[in-house]
Short mmCIF file of C-alpha atoms and ligand atoms in Angstrom, two decimals:
data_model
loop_
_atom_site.label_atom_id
_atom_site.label_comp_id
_atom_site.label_asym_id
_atom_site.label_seq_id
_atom_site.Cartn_x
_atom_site.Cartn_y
_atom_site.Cartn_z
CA UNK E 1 230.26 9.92 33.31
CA UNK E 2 233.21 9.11 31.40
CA UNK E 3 235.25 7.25 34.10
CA UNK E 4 233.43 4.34 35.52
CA UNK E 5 234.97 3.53 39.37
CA UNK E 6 235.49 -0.34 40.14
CA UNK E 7 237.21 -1.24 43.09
CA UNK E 8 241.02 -0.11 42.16
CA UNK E 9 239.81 0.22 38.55
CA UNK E 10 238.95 3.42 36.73
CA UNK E 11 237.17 2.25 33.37
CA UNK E 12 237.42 4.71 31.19
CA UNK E 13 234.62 5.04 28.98
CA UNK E 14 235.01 7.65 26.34
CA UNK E 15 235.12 4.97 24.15
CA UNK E 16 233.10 2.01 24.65
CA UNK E 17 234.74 -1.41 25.94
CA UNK E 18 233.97 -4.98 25.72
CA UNK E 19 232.97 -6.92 28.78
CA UNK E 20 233.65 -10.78 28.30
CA UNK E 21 231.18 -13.58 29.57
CA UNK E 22 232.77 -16.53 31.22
CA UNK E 23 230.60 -18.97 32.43
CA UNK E 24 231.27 -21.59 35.02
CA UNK E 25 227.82 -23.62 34.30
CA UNK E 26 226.98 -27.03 33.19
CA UNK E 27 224.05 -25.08 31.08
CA UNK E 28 224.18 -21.52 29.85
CA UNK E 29 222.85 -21.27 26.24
CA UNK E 30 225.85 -21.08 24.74
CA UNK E 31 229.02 -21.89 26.07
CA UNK E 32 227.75 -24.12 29.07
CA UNK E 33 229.75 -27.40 30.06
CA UNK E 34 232.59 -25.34 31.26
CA UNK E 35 232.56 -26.38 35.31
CA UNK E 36 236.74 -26.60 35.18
CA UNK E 37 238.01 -23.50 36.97
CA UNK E 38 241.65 -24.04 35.30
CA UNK E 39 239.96 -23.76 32.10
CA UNK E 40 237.62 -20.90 32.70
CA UNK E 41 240.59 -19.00 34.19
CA UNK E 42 242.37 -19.18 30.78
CA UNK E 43 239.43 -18.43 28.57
CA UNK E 44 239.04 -15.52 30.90
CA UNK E 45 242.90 -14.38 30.51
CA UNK E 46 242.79 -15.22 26.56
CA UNK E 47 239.51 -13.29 26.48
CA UNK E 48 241.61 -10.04 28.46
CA UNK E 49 244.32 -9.96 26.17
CA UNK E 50 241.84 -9.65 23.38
CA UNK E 51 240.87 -6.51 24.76
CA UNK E 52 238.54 -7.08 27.24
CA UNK E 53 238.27 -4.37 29.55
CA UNK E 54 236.33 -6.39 32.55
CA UNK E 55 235.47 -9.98 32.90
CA UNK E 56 232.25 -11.26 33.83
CA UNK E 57 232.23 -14.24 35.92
CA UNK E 58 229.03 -16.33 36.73
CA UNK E 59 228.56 -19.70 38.24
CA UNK E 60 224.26 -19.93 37.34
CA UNK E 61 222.49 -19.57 34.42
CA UNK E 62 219.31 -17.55 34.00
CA UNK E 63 218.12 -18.89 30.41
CA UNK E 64 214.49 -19.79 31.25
CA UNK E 65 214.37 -23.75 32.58
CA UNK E 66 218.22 -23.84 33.93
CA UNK E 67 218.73 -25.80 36.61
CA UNK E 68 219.04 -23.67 39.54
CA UNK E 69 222.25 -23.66 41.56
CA UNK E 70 222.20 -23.26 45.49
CA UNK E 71 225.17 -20.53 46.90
CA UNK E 72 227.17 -22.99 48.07
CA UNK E 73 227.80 -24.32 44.80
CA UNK E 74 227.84 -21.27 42.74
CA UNK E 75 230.59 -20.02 45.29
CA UNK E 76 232.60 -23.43 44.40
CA UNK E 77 232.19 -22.76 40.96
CA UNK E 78 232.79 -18.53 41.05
CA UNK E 79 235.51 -18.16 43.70
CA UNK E 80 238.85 -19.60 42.39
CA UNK E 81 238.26 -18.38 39.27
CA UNK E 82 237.72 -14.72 40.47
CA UNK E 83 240.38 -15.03 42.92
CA UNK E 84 242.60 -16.03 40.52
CA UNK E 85 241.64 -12.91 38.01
CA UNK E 86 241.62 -10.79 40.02
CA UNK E 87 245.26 -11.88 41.87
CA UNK E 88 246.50 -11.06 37.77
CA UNK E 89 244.96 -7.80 38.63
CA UNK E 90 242.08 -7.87 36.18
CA UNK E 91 238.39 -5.80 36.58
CA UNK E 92 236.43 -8.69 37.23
CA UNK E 93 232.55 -8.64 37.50
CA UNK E 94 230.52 -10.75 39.73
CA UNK E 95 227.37 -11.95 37.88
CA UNK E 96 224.96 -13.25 40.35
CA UNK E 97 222.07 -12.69 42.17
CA UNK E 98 223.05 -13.86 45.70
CA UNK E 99 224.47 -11.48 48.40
CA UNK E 100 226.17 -14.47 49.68
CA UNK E 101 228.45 -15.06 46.50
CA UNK E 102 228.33 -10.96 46.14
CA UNK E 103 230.26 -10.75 49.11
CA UNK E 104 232.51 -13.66 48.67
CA UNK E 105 233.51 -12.64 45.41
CA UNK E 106 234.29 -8.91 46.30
CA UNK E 107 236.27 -10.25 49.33
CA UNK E 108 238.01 -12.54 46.44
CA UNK E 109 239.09 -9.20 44.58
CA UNK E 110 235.79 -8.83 42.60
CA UNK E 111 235.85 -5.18 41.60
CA UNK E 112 231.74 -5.03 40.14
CA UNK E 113 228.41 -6.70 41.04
CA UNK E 114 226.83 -7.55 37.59
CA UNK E 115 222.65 -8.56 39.10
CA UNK E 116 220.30 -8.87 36.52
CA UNK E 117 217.56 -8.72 39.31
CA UNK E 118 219.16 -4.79 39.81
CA UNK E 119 219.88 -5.44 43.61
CA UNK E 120 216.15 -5.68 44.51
CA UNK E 121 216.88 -8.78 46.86
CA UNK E 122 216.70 -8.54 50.73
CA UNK E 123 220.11 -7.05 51.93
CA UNK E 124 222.03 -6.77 48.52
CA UNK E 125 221.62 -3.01 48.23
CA UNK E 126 223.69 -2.97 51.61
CA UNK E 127 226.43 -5.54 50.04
CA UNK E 128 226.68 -3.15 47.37
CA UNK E 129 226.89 0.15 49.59
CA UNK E 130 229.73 -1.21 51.86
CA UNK E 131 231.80 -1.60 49.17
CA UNK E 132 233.72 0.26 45.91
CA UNK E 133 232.76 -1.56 43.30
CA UNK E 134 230.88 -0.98 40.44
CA UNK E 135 227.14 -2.22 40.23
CA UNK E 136 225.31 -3.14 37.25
CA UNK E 137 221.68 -2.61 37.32
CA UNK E 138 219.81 -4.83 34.71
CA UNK E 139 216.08 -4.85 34.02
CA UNK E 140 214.33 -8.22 34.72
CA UNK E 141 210.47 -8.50 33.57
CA UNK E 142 209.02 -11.81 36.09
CA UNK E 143 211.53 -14.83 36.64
CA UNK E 144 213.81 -16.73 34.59
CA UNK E 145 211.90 -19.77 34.63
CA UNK E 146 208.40 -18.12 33.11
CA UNK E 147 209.79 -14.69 32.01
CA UNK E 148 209.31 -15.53 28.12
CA UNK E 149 205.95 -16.83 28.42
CA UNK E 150 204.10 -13.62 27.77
CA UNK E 151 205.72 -10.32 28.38
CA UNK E 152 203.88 -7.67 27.99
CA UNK E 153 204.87 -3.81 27.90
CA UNK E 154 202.70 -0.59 27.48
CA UNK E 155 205.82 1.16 26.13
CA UNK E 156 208.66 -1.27 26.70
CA UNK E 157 211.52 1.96 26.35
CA UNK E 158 209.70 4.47 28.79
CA UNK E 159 208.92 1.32 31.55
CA UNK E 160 212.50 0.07 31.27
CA UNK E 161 213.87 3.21 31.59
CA UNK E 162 211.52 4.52 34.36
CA UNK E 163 212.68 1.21 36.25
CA UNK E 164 216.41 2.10 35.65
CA UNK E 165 215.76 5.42 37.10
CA UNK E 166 214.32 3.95 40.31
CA UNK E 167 217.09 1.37 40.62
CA UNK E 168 219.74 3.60 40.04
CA UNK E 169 218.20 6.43 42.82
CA UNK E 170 217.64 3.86 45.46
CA UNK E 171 221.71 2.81 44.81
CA UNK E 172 222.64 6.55 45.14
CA UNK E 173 220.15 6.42 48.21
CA UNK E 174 221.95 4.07 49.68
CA UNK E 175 225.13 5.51 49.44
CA UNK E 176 226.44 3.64 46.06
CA UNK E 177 228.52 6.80 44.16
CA UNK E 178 226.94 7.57 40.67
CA UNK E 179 230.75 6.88 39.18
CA UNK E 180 229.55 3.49 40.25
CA UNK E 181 226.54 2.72 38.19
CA UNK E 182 226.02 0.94 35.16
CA UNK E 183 222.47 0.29 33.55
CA UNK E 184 221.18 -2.27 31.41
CA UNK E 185 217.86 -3.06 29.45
CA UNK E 186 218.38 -6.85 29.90
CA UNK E 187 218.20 -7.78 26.36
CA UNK E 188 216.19 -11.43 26.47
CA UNK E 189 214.95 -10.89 30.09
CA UNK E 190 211.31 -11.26 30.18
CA UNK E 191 210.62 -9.42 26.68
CA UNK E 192 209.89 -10.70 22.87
CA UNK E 193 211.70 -9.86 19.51
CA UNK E 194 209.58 -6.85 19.88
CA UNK E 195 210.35 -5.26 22.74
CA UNK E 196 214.21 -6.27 22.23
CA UNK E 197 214.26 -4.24 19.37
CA UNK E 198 212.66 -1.05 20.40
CA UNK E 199 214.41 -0.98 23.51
CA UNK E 200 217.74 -1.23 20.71
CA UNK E 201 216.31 1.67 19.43
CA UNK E 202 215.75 3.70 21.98
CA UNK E 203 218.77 2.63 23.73
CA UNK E 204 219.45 6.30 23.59
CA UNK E 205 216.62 7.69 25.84
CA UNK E 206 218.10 5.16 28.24
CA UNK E 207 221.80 6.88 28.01
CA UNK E 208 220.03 10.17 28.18
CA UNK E 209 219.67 9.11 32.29
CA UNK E 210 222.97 9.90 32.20
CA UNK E 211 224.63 6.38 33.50
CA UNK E 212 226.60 4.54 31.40
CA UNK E 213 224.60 1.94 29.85
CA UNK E 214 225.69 -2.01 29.06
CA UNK E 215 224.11 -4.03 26.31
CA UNK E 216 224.25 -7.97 26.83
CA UNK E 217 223.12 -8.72 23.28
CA UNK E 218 225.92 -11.54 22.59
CA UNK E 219 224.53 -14.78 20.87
CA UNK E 220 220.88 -14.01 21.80
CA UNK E 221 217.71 -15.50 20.57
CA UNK E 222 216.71 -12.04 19.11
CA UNK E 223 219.84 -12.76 16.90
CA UNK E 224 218.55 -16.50 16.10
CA UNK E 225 215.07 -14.62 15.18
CA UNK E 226 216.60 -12.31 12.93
CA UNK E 227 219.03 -14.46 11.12
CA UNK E 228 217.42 -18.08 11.27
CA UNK E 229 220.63 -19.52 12.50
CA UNK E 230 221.51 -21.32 15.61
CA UNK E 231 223.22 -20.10 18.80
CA UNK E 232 226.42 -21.65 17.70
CA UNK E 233 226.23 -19.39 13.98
CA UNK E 234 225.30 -16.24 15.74
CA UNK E 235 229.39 -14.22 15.69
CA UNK E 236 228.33 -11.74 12.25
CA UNK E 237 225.10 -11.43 14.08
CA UNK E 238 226.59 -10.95 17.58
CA UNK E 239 229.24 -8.23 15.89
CA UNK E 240 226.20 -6.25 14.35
CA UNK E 241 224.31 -6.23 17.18
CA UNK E 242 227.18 -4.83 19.66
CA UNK E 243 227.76 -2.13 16.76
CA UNK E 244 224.21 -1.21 16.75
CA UNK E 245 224.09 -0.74 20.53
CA UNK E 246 226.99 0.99 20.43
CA UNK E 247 225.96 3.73 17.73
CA UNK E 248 222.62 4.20 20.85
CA UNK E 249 225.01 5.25 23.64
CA UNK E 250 226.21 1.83 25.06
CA UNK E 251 229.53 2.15 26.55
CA UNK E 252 229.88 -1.62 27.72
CA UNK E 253 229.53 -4.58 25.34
CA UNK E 254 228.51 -7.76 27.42
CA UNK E 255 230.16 -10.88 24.57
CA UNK E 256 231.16 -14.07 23.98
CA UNK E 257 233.18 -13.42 20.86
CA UNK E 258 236.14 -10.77 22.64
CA UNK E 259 238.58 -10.83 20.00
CA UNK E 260 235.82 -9.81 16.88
CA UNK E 261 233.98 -6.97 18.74
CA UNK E 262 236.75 -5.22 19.61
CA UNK E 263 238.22 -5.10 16.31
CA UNK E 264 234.93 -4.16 15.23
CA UNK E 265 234.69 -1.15 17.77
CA UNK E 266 238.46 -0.75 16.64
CA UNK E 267 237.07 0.40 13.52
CA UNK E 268 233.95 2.22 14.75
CA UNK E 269 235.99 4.35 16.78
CA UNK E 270 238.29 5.21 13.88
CA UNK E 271 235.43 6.48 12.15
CA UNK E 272 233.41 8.46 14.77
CA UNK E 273 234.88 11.17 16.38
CA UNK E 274 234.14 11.04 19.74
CA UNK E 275 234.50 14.19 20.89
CA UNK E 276 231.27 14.90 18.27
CA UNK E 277 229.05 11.86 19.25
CA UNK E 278 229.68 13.26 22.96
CA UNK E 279 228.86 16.67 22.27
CA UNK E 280 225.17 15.19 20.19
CA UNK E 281 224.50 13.25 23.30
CA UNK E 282 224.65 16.83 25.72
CA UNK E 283 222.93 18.28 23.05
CA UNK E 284 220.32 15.44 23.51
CA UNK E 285 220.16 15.86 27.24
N1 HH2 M 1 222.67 -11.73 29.96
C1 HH2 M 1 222.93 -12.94 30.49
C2 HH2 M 1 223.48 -13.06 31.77
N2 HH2 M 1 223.82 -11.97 32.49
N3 HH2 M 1 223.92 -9.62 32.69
C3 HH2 M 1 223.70 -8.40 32.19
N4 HH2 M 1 224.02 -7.30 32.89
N5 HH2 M 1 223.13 -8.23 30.95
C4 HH2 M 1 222.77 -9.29 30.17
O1 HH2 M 1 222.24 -9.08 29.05
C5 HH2 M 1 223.00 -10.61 30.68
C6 HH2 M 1 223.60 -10.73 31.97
C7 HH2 M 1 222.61 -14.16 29.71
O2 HH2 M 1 223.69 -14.51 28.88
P1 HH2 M 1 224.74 -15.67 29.22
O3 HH2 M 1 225.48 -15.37 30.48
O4 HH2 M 1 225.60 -15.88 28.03
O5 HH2 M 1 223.83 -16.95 29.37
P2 HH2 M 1 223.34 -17.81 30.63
O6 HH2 M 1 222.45 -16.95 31.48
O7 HH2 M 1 222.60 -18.96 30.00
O8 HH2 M 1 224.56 -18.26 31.41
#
C-alpha cells in the first residue's frame, strides 16, 4: 500500500506527502475570489515546487451555504487550469462531484478523482472504473447546505470507517484497483468539534483498512474552535493539525499552506524511522 497508482503517476507513500488545494471559486472559506485561471495555474505551480506531491483542483465549494455552481461552469473554471498542470506533467486531482467535469478533467490529463460524496452519484463509479486514476473516497454525513446543523453519530470512528469499507469494496467491485484508493474521514463534513476530534484520534483504526488514508484538516473551523482565531490566523494551527494526522497513519495532507507542512513533515520524517512506524502499523493489523 505503499505506492499509490494515478494515471502515469506512482505516489509513493512511505512517507507521507502534501496535497495542495487550489480553488477556482468566487467563495471557498478561505482562499475564494480566485476565478483567474492564469493565476490559479501559478499558485498551483508555486504550490508544486514547494513540495507538493499532487494538486487538487476544484471549481465549487462545499462550505455549507455556497452558491452552487452548474457543470458547465465548474468545467470553465476547472479545465484550463488542469490542462495546463497536467501538460507540465504534474499529479493533478479532480475535486468535484460531477461525472461530467470527472470525465472532462481526466480527458484534460487529470490523473485522480478527489469526491467528497465517495462516488455514490448515478454513473460516477463507472467514470471512475474506465479509467487509471486514483479515487479519493471521502465521508459526507447529509448535504453541504444543512450538514452542520445537527450531526449526530453513535460512534463517529466505527460509522465512518464502516462507510469507508463499503465505499472502497463497491470501487474494487467495480473494477477500480486497490493501488487506486485513497480514504478520507471528511474532516468538517457533516460532523461537530466532537466528532472531528475522535475521528483524529482514531484516524488509526481507519488506516488499519489498509488504504491509504488523506486528512483535509487545512484552515478548518475545528482549528478556529480550538484556537479562537479566524480562518485567515489558522497556519500554526493548520501545521499541528497535519502533524497530528500524520502521527494516526495519514499518508496524504490535503493544505493550503504547501511550503510550511512540508518542512514540517521534513522534520517529522527525520525523526521517525519509518521502517519502525510501518512495522507498529502490521503489528496493529
Ligand atoms: N475539504 C474540502 C474540500 N474538498 N476533499 C477531501 N478529500 N477532503 C477534505 O477534507 C476536503 C475536500 C473543503 O476545503 P476547501 O476546498 O479549502 O474549501 P471549500 O469547499 O470552501 O472550497
Amino acid at each position: 500500500m505503499t505506492i499509490l497508482n494515478a494515471g502515469a503517476h506512482a505516489i509513493d507513500l512511505a512517507t507521507p506527502c502534501v496535497m495542495g488545494i487550489v480553488n477556482v471559486t468566487a467563495d471557498s472559506f478561505f482562499d475564494g475570489g480566485r476565478l483567474d485561471a492564469d493565476d490559479a495555474i501559478a499558485h498551483a505551480r508555486r504550490m508544486l515546487d514547494e513540495g507538493a506531491r499532487i494538486v487538487d483542483v476544484g471549481g465549487e465549494s462545499t462550505r455549507p451555504g455556497a452558491t452552487p455552481v452548474d457543470a458547465e461552469e465548474e468545467l470553465r473554471r476547472v479545465l484550463p487550469v488542469v490542462a495546463a498542470l497536467a501538460r507540465d506533467g504534474a499529479c493533478v486531482s479532480i475535486d468535484t462531484m460531477k461525472p461530467a467535469v470527472m470525465r472532462a478533467a481526466l480527458d484534460a490529463g487529470a490523473a485522480m478523482i478527489n469526491d467528497v460524496r465517495a462516488l455514490q452519484a448515478p454513473g460516477v463509479l463507472d467514470v471512475a472504473a474506465a479509467s487509471d486514476a486514483a479515487v479519493c473516497l471521502m465521508h459526507m454525513q447529509g448535504e453541504p447546505a444543512t450538514m452542520q446543523h445537527a450531526p449526530a453519530y453513535r460512534d463517529a470512528v466505527t460509522e465512518v470507517r464502516a462507510f469507508l469499507a463499503r465505499r472502497a469494496a463497491a470501487c474494487v467491485d467495480a473494477g477500480v484497483g486497490r493501488d487506486r484508493i485513497v480514504i478520507d474521514p471528511g474532516f468538517g463534513f457533516g460532523k461537530s468539534v466532537a466528532h472531528n476530534l475522535e475521528l483524529l484520534r482514531g484516524l488509526d483504526a481507519i488506516a488499519t483498512l489498509g488504504y491509504p488514508v488523506l486528512a483535509g484538516l487545512s484552515r478548518k473551523s475545528l482549528l478556529g474552535a480550538i484556537t479562537g482565531r479566524g480562518a485567515g490566523d489558522r497556519l500554526a494551527a493548520s501545521v499541528a493539525a497535519a502533524l497530528a494526522a500524520v502521527m494516526r497513519g495519514a499518508r496524504i495532507v490535503r493544505v493550503h499552506d504547501v511550503a510550511a507542512t512540508v518542512d514540517a513533515l521534513a522534520v517529522w520524517n527525520a525523526v521517525e524511522p519509518w521502517p519502525a512506524l510501518q512495522m507498529r502499523e502490521q503489528a496493529q493489523q
